Coordinates of C-alpha atoms and ligand atoms in Angstrom, one line a residue:
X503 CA 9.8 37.5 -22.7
X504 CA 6.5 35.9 -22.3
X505 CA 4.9 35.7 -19.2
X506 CA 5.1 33.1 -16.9
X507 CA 1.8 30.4 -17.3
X508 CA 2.0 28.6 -13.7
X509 CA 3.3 28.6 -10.3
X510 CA 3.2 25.0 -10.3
X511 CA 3.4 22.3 -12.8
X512 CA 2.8 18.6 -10.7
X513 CA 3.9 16.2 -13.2
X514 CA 1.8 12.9 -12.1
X515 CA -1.5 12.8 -11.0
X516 CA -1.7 9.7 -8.4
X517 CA -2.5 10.6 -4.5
X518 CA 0.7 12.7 -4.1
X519 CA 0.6 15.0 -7.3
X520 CA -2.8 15.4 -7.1
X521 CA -3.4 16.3 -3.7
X522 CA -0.2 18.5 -3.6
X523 CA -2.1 20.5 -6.7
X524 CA -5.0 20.9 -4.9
X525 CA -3.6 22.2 -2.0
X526 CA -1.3 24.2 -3.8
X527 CA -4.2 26.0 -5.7
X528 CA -6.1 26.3 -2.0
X529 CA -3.0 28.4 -1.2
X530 CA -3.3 30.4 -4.1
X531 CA -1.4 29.3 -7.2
X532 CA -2.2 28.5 -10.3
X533 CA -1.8 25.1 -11.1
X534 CA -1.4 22.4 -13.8
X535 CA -0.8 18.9 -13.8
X536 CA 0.4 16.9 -15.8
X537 CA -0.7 13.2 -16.1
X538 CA -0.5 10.7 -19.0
X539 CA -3.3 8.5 -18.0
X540 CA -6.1 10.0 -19.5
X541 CA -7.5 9.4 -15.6
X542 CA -6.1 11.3 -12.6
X543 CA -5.5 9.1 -9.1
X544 CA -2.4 7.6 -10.8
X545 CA -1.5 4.0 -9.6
X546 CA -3.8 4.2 -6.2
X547 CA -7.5 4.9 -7.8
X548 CA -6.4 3.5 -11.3
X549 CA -4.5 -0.1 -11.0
X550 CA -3.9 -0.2 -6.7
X551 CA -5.2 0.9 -3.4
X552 CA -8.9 1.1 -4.9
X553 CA -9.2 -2.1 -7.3
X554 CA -7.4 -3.9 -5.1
X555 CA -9.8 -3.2 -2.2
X556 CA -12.9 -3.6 -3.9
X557 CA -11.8 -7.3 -5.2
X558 CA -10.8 -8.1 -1.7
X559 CA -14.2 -7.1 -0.4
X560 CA -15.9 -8.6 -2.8
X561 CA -14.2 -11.9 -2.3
X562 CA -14.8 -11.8 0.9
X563 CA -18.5 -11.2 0.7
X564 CA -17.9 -14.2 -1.8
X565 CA -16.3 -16.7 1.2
X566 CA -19.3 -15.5 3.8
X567 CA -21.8 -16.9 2.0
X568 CA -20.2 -19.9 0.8
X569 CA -18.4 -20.3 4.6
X570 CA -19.8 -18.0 7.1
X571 CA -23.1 -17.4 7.0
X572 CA -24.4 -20.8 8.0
X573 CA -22.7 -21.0 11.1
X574 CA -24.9 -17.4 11.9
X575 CA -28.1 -19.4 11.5
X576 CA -28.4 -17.8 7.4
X577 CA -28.8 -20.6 5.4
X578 CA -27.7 -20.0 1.8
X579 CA -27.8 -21.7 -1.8
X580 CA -26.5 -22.3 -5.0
X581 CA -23.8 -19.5 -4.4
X582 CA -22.4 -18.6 -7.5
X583 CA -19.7 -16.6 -8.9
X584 CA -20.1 -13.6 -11.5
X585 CA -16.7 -12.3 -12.3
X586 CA -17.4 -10.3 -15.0
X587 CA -20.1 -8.5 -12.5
X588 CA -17.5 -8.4 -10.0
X589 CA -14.8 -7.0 -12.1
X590 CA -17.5 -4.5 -13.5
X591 CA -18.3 -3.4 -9.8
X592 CA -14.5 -2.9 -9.7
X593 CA -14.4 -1.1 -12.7
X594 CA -17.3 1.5 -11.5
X595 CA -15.6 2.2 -8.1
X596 CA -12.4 3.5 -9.7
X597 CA -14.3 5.5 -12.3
X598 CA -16.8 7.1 -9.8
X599 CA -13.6 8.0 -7.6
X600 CA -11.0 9.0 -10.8
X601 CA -13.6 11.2 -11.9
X602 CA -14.2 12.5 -8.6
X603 CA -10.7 13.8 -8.7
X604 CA -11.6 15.5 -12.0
X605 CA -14.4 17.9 -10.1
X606 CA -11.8 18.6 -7.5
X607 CA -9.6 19.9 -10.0
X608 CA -12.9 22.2 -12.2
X609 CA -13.5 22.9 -8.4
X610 CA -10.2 24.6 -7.7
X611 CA -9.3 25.5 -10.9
X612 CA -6.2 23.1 -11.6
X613 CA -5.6 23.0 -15.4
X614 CA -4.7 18.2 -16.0
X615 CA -2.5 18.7 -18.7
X616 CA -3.3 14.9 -20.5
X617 CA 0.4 13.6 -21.6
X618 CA 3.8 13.0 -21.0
X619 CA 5.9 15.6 -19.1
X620 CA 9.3 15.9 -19.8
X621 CA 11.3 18.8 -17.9
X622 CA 13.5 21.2 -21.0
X623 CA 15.1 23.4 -18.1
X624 CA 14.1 25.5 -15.1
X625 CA 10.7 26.4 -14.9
X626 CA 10.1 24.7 -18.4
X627 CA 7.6 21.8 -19.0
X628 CA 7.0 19.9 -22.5
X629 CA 3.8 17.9 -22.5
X630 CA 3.7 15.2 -25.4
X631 CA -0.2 13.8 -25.2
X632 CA -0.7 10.4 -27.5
X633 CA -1.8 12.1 -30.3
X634 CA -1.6 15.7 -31.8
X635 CA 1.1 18.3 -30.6
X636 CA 3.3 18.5 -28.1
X637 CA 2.8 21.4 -25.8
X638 CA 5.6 24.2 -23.5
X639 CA 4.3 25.0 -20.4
X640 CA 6.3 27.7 -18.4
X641 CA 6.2 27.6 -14.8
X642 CA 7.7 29.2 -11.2
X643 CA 8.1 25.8 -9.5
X644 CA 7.8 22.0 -11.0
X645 CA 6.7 19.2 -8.6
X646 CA 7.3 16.1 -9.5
X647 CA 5.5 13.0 -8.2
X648 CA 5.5 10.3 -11.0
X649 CA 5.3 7.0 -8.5
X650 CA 6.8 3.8 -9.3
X651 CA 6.5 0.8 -11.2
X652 CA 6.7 -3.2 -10.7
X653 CA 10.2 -4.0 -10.6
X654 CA 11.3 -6.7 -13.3
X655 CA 12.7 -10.2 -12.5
X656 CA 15.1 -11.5 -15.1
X657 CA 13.8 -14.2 -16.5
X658 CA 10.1 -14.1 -15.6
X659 CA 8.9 -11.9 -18.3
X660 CA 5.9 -10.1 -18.1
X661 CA 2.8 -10.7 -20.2
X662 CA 0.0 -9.2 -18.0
X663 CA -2.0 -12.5 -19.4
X664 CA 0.1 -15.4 -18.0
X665 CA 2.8 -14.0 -15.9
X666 CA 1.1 -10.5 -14.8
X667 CA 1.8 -7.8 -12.0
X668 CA -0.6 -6.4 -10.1
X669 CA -2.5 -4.6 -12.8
X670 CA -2.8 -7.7 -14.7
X671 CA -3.9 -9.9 -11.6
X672 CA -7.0 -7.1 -11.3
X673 CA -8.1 -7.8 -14.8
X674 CA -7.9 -11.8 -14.8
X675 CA -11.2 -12.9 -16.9
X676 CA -11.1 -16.0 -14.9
X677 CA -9.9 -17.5 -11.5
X678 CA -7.1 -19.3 -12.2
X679 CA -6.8 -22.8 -11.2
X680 CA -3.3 -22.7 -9.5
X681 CA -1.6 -19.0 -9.2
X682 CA 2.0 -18.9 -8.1
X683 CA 3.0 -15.6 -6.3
X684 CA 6.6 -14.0 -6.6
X685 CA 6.8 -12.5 -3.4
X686 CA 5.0 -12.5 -0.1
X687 CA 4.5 -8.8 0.2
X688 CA 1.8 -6.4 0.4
X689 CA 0.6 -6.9 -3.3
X690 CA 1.3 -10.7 -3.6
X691 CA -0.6 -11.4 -0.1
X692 CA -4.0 -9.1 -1.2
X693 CA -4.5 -11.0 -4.2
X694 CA -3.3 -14.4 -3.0
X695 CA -6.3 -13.8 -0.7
X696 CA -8.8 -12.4 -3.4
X697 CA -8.0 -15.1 -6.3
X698 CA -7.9 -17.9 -3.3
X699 CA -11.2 -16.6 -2.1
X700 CA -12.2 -16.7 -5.7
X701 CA -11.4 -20.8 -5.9
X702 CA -7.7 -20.7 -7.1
X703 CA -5.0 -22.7 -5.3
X704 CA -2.3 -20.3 -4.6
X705 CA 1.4 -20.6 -3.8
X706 CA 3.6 -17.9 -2.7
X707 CA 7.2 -18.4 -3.7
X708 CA 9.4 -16.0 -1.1
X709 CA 13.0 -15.5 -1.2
X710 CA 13.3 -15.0 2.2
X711 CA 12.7 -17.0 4.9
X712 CA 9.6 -15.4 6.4
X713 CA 6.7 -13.5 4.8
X714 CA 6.0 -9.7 4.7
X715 CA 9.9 -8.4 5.7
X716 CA 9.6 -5.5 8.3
X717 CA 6.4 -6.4 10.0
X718 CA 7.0 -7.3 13.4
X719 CA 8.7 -11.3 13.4
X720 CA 6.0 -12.1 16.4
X721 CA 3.0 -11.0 14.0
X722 CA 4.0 -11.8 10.5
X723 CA 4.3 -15.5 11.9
X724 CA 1.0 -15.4 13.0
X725 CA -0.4 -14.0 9.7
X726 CA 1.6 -17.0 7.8
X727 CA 0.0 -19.6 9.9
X728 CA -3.8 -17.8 9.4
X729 CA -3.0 -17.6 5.7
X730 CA -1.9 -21.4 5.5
X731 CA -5.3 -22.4 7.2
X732 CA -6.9 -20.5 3.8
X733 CA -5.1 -22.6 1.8
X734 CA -2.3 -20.8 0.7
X735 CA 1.0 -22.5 0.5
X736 CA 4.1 -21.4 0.9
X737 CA 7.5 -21.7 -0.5
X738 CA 10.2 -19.5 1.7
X739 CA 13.7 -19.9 1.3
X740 CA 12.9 -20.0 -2.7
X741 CA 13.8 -17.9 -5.5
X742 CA 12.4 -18.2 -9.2
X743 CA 15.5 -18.3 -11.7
X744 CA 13.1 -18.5 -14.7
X745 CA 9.5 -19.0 -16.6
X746 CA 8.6 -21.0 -19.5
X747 CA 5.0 -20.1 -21.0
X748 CA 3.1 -22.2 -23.5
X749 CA -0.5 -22.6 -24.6
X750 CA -0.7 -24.3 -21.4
X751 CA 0.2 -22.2 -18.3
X752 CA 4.0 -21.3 -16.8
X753 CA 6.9 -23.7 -16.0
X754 CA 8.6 -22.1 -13.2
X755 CA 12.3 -23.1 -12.6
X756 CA 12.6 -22.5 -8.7
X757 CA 16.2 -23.0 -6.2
X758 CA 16.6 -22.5 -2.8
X759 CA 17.9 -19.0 -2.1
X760 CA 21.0 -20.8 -0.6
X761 CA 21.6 -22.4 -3.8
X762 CA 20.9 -26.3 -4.0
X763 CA 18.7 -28.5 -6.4
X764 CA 16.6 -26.7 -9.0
X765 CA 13.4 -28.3 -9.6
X766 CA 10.0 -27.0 -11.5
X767 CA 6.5 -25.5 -10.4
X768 CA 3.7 -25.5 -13.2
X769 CA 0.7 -23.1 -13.0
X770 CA -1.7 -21.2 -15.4
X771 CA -1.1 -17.7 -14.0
X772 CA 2.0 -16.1 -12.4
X773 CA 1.9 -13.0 -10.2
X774 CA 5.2 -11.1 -10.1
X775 CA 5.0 -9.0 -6.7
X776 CA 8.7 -8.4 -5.7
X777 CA 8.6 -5.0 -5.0
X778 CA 8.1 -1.6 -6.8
X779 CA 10.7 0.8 -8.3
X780 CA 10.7 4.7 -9.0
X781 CA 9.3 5.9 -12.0
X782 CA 11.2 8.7 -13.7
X783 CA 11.5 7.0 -17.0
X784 CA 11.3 10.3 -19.8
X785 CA 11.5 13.0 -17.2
X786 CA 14.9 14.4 -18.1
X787 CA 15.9 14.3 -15.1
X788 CA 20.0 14.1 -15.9
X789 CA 19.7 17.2 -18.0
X790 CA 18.1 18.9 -15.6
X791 CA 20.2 18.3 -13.0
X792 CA 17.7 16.6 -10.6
X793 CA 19.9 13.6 -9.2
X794 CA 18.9 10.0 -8.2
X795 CA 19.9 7.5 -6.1
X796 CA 21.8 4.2 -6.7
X797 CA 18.1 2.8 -6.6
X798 CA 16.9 5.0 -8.8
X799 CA 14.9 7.7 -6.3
X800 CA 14.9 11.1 -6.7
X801 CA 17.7 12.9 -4.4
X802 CA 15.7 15.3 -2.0
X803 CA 16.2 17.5 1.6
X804 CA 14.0 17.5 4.1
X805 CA 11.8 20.5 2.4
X806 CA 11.2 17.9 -1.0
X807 CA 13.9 20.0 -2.7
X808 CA 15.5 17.9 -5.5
X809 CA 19.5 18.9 -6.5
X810 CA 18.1 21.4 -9.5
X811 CA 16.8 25.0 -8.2
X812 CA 12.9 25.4 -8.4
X813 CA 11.9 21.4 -8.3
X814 CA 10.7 19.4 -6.0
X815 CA 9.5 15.8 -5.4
X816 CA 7.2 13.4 -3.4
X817 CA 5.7 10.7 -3.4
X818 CA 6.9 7.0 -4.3
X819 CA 9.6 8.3 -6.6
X820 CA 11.3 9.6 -3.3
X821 CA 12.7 7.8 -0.8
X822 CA 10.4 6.1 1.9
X823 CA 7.3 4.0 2.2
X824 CA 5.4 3.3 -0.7
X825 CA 2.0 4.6 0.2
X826 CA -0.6 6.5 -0.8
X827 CA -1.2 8.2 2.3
X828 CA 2.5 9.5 2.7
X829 CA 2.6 10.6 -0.7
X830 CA -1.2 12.5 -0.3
X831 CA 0.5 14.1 3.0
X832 CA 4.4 14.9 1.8
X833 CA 2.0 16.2 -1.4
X834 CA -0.1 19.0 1.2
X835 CA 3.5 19.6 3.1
X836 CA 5.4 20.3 -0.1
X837 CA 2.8 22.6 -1.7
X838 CA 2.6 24.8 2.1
X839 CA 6.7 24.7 1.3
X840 CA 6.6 26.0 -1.7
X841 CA 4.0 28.5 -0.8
X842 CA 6.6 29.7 1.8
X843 CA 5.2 28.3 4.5
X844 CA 6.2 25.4 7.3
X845 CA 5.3 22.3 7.9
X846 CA 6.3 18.4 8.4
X847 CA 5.9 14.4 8.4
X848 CA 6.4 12.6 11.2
X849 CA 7.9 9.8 9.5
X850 CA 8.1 7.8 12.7
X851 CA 3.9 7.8 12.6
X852 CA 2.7 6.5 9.2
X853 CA 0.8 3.6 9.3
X854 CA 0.7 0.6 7.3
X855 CA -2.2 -1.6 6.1
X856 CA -2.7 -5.4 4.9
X857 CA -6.2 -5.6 3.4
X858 CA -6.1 -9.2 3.7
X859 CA -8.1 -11.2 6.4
X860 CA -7.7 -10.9 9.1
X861 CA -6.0 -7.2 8.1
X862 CA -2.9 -6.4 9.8
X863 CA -1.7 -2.9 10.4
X864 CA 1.3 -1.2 12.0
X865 CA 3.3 1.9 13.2
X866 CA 6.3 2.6 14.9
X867 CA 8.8 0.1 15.8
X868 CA 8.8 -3.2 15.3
X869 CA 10.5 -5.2 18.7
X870 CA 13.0 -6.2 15.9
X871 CA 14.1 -2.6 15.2
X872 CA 13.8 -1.7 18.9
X873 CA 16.1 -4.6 19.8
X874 CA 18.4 -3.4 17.0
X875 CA 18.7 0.1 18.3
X876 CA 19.4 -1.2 22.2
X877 CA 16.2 0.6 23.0
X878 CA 14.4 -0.6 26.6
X879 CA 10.6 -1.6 25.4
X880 CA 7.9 -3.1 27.4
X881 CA 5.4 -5.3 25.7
X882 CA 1.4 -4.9 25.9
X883 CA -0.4 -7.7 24.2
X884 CA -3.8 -8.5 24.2
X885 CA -5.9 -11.4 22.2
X886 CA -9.0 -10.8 20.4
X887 CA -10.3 -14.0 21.9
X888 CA -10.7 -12.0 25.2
X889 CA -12.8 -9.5 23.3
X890 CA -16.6 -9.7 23.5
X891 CA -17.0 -8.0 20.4
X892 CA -14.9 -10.2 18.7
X893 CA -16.3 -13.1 20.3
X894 CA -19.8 -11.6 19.4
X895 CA -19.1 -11.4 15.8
X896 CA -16.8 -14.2 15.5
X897 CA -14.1 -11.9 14.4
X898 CA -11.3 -14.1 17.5
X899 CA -8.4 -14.4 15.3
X900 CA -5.5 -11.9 16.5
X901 CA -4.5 -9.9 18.1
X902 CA -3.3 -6.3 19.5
X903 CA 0.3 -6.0 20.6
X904 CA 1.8 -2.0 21.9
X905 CA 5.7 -1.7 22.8
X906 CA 6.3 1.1 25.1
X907 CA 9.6 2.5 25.8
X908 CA 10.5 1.1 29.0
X909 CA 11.5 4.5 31.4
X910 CA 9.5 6.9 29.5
X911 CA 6.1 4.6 28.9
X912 CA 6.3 6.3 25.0
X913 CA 4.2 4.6 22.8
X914 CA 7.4 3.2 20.2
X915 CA 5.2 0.6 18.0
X916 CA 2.0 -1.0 17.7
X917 CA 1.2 -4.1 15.3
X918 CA -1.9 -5.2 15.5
X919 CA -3.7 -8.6 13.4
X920 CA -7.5 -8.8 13.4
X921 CA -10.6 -7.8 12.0
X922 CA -10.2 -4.1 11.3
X923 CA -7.3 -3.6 12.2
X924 CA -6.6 -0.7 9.7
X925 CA -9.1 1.2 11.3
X926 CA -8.4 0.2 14.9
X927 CA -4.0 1.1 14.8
X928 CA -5.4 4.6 14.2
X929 CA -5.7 5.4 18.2
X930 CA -2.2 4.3 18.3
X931 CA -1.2 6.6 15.3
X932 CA -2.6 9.8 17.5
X933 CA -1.0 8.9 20.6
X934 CA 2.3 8.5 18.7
X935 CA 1.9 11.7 16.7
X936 CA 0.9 13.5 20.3
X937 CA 4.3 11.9 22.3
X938 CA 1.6 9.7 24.4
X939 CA 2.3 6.5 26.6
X940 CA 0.7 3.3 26.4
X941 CA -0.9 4.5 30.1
X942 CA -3.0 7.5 28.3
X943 CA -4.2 5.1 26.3
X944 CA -5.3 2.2 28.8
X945 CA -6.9 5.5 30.5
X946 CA -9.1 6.6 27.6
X947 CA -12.4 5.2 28.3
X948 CA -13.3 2.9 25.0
X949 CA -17.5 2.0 24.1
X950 CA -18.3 -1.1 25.2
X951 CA -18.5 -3.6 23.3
X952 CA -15.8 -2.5 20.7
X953 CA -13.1 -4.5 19.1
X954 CA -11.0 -1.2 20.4
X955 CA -11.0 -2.5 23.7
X956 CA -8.7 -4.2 23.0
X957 CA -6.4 -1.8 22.2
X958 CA -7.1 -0.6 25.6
X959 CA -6.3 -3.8 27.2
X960 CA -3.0 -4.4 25.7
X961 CA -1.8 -0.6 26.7
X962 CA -3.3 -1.8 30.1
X963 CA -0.9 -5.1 29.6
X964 CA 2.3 -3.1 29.2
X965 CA 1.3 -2.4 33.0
X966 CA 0.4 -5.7 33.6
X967 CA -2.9 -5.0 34.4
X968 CA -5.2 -6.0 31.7
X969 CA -9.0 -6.7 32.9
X970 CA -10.2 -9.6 30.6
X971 CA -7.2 -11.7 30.5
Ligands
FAD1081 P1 1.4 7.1 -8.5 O1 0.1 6.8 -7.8 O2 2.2 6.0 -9.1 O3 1.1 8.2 -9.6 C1 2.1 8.7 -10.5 C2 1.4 9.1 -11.7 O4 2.3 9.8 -12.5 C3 0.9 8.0 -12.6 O5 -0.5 8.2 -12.8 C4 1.6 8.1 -13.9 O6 0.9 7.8 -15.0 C5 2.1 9.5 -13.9 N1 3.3 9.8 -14.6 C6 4.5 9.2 -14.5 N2 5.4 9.7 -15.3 C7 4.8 10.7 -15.9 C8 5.2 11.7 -16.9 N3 6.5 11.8 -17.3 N4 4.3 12.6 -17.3 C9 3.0 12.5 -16.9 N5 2.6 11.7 -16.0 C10 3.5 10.8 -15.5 N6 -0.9 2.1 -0.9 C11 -1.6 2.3 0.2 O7 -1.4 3.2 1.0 N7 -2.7 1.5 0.5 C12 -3.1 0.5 -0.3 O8 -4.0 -0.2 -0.1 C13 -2.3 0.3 -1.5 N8 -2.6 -0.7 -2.3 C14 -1.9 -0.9 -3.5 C15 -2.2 -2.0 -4.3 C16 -1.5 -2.2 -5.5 C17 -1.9 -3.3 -6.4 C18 -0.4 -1.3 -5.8 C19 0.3 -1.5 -7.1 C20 -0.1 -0.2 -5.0 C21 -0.8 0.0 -3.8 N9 -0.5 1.0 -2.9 C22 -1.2 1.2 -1.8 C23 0.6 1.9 -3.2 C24 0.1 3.2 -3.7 O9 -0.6 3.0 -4.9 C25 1.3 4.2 -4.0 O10 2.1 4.3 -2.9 C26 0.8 5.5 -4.5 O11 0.0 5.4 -5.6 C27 1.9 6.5 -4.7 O12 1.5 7.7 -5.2 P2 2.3 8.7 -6.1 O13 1.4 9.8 -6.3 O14 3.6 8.8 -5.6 O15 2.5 7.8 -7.5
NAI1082 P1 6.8 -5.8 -1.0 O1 8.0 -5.1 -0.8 O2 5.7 -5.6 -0.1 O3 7.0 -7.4 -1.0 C1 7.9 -8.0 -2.0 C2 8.2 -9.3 -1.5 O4 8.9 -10.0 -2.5 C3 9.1 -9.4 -0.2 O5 8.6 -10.3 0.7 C4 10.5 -9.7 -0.8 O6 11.3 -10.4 0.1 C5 10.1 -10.7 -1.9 N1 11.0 -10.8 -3.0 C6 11.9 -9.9 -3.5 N2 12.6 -10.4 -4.5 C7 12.2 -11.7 -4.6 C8 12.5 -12.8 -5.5 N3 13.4 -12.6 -6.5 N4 11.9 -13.9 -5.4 C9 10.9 -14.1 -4.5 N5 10.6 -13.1 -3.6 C10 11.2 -11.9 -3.7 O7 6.3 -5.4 -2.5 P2 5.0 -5.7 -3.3 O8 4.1 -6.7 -2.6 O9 5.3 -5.8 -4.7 O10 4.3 -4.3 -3.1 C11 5.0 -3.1 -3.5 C12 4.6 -2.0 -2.6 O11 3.3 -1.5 -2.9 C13 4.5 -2.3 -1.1 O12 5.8 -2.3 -0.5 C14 3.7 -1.3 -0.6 O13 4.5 -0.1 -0.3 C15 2.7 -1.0 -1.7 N6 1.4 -1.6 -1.5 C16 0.7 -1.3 -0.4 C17 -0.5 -1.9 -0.1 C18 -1.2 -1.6 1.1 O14 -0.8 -0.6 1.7 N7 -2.1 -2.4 1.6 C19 -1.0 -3.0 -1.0 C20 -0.2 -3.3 -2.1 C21 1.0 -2.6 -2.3

């Protein structure tokens, strides 16, 4: 028998394939990975996290000068938009990064296999590239992290021209005059924001009756009302039942979610955002025993062990948030696994992001979940309006809000809305990940004058003993 090529095949190379290859090949092994996108950084650096960012930022840069500036004392004219510079800007950020992923492979020697990976039995990896042959790769262990996709909506049929998902709303060659959003989520909410910024008039259809389901109730509120005084409208309570498309634009057929009166919506571009699904489509997964399940994730144990001997998965094919961040650090944790040693997520501390503005971030608990589980919580909350930084820069809208578990003082949750608030719920994150209370964190002495005294204030509020307020 030949000898066995690899200890690890990773078929995908987004932010959980290919960070679990690099760290697998840190610990030792020799590594391929297998990714059809001729690319590597998969659905993050190709078509999410990083286009998606550098539109918002450049929109926003957009809005400042046509909005902001003036009130600073910079008097600006003839503002102007390039999109195709914008988009080429775009473009240039996710090749510099893709092909930064390329040197970290040369760098630790990790073969990226270009093509399609389907698994032919244990330890036994086909690799179909577009063109030319199809290639066997024999392996110890197979990883596999192949993401997710946008999931469908009968009836609302997918053009990526007219009716597009979020890869097609980062490639528009113009700003649509009116865009209608399926779905007031993460995706539909980022580029609501960067094609309003842009000059569209956006609506966001939402079957629920709030936006951005299991934010905190308190906060997601708040957010709506910030995003309505941008311009965006909203429809809740209201679920699309088809589209018409024509040389024109979309005809959308909307109902309430309760049932009740149909009636149309017209628009030039549609953005389906209703949520993403697993990707697993061609892995031959069924004849290799690795199970899934009745949505379509891949079965795994708390070691990323999959129902077939010798595979493993991660990533947004498994269940549990879709980020990039959880798949990049389940990725590190499953290769130290497979390399035989320990290690493990604290689900209960991943944060997420809203790249919109203001940007909100969480962790932990929402009071909604806490109330749910009959937990005791104290509430710290703390405006951004009482911040001198924020009142400095003009950055007032939001603000900072910590539940504390009401014997222990544990920090449970924290959801904060404001200007960089990605950057600022990281504090929170450590304490969580360290078993902290809200009072270590009103005791940790914060630079003045930073918009992260006001995390301070509202651990101090849980006390209620804030100093500015
Ligand atoms: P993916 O990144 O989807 O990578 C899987 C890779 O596997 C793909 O490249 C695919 O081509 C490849 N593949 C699939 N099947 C095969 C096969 N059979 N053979 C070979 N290759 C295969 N998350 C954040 O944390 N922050 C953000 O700001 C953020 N913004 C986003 C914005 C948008 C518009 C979108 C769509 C998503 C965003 N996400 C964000 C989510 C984030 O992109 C995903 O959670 C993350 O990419 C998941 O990583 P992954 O490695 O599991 O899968
Ligand atoms: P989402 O789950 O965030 O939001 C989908 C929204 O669509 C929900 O509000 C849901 O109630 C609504 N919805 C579902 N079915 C509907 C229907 N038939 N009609 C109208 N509304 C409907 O999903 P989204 O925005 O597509 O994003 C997918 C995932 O990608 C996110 O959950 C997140 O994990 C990831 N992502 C993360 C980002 C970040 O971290 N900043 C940015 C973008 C995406």
């Amino acid at each position: 028998m030949s000898e066995i090529e690899y200890d690890l095949v990773v078929i995908g190379g987004g932010p959980g394939g290919y960070v679990a290859a690099i760290r697998a090949a840190q610990l030792g092994m020799k590594v391929a990975c297998v990714e059809k996108r001729v690319t590597l950084g998969g659905t993050c650096l190709n078509v999410g996290c990083i286009p998606s960012k550098a539109l918002l930022n450049s929109s926003e840069k957009f809005e400042e000068a046509q909005h902001e500036l003036a009130d600073h004392g910079v008097s600006v004219s003839g503002v102007k938009l390039d999109l195709k510079k914008m988009m080429a800007r775009k473009d240039k950020v996710v090749a510099d990064l893709t092909g930064g992923i390329a040197f970290l492979f040369k760098k630790n020697k990790i073969d990226h296999i270009i093509g399609s990976g389907t698994i032919e039995g244990p330890g036994v990896v086909k690799v179909k590239p577009a063109k030319g042959k199809a290639r066997t790769l024999t392996t110890e262990d197979i990883l596999i992290a192949t993401g997710s996709e946008s999931a469908p909506l009968p009836g609302v049929e997918v053009d990526e021209k007219k009716i597009v998902t979020s890869t097609g709303a980062l490639e528009l060659t113009k700003v649509p005059k009116h865009l209608v959003v399926i779905g007031a989520g993460y995706i539909g909410l980022e580029m609501a924001s960067v094609w309003g910024r842009l000059g569209a008039k956006v609506t966001c259809v939402e079957f629920l009756n709030r936006i951005t389901p299991g934010m905190d109730g308190e906060v997601a509120k708040h957010f709506q009302r910030i995003l309505q005084k941008q311009g965006i409208e909203f429809r809740l309570g209201t679920k699309v039942t088809g589209a018409a498309t024509n040389r024109a634009g979309v005809t959308l057929s909307l109902e309430p979610a309760k049932g009740g009166d149909a009636e149309t919506l017209k628009c030039d571009v549609v953005l389906l955002s209703i949520g993403r699904r697993p990707y697993t489509e061609g892995l031959g997964l069924k004849a290799a025993g690795v199970e899934t399940d009745e949505r379509g994730f891949i079965k795994i144990d708390e070691h990323f062990r999959t129902t077939a001997s010798g595979i493993y998965a991660i990533g947004d094919c498994v269940p549990g948030p879709m980020l990039a961040h959880k798949a990049e650090d389940e990725g590190v944790v499953c290769a130290e696994i497979i390399a035989g040693q320990s290690g493990h997520i604290n689900y209960d501390a991943i944060p997420g992001v809203v790249y919109t503005w203001p940007e909100v971030a969480a962790v932990g608990k929402t009071e909604e979940a806490l109330k749910e589980a009959g937990v005791e919580y104290r509430i710290g909350k703390f405006p951004f309006t009482a911040n001198s930084r924020a009142r400095a820069n003009d950055l007032t809208d939001g603000f900072v809000k910590i539940l504390a578990d009401t014997k222990t003082d544990a920090v449970l949750g924290a959801h904060i809305i404001g200007a960089d608030a990605g950057n600022l719920i990281h504090e929170v994150v450590a304490v969580i990940e360290f078993g902290g209370a809200a009072e270590d964190i009103a005791r940790i002495c914060h630079a003045h004058p930073t918009l992260n005294e006001a995390v301070k204030e509202a651990a101090l509020a849980v006390d209620g003993r804030p100093i500015h307020m």
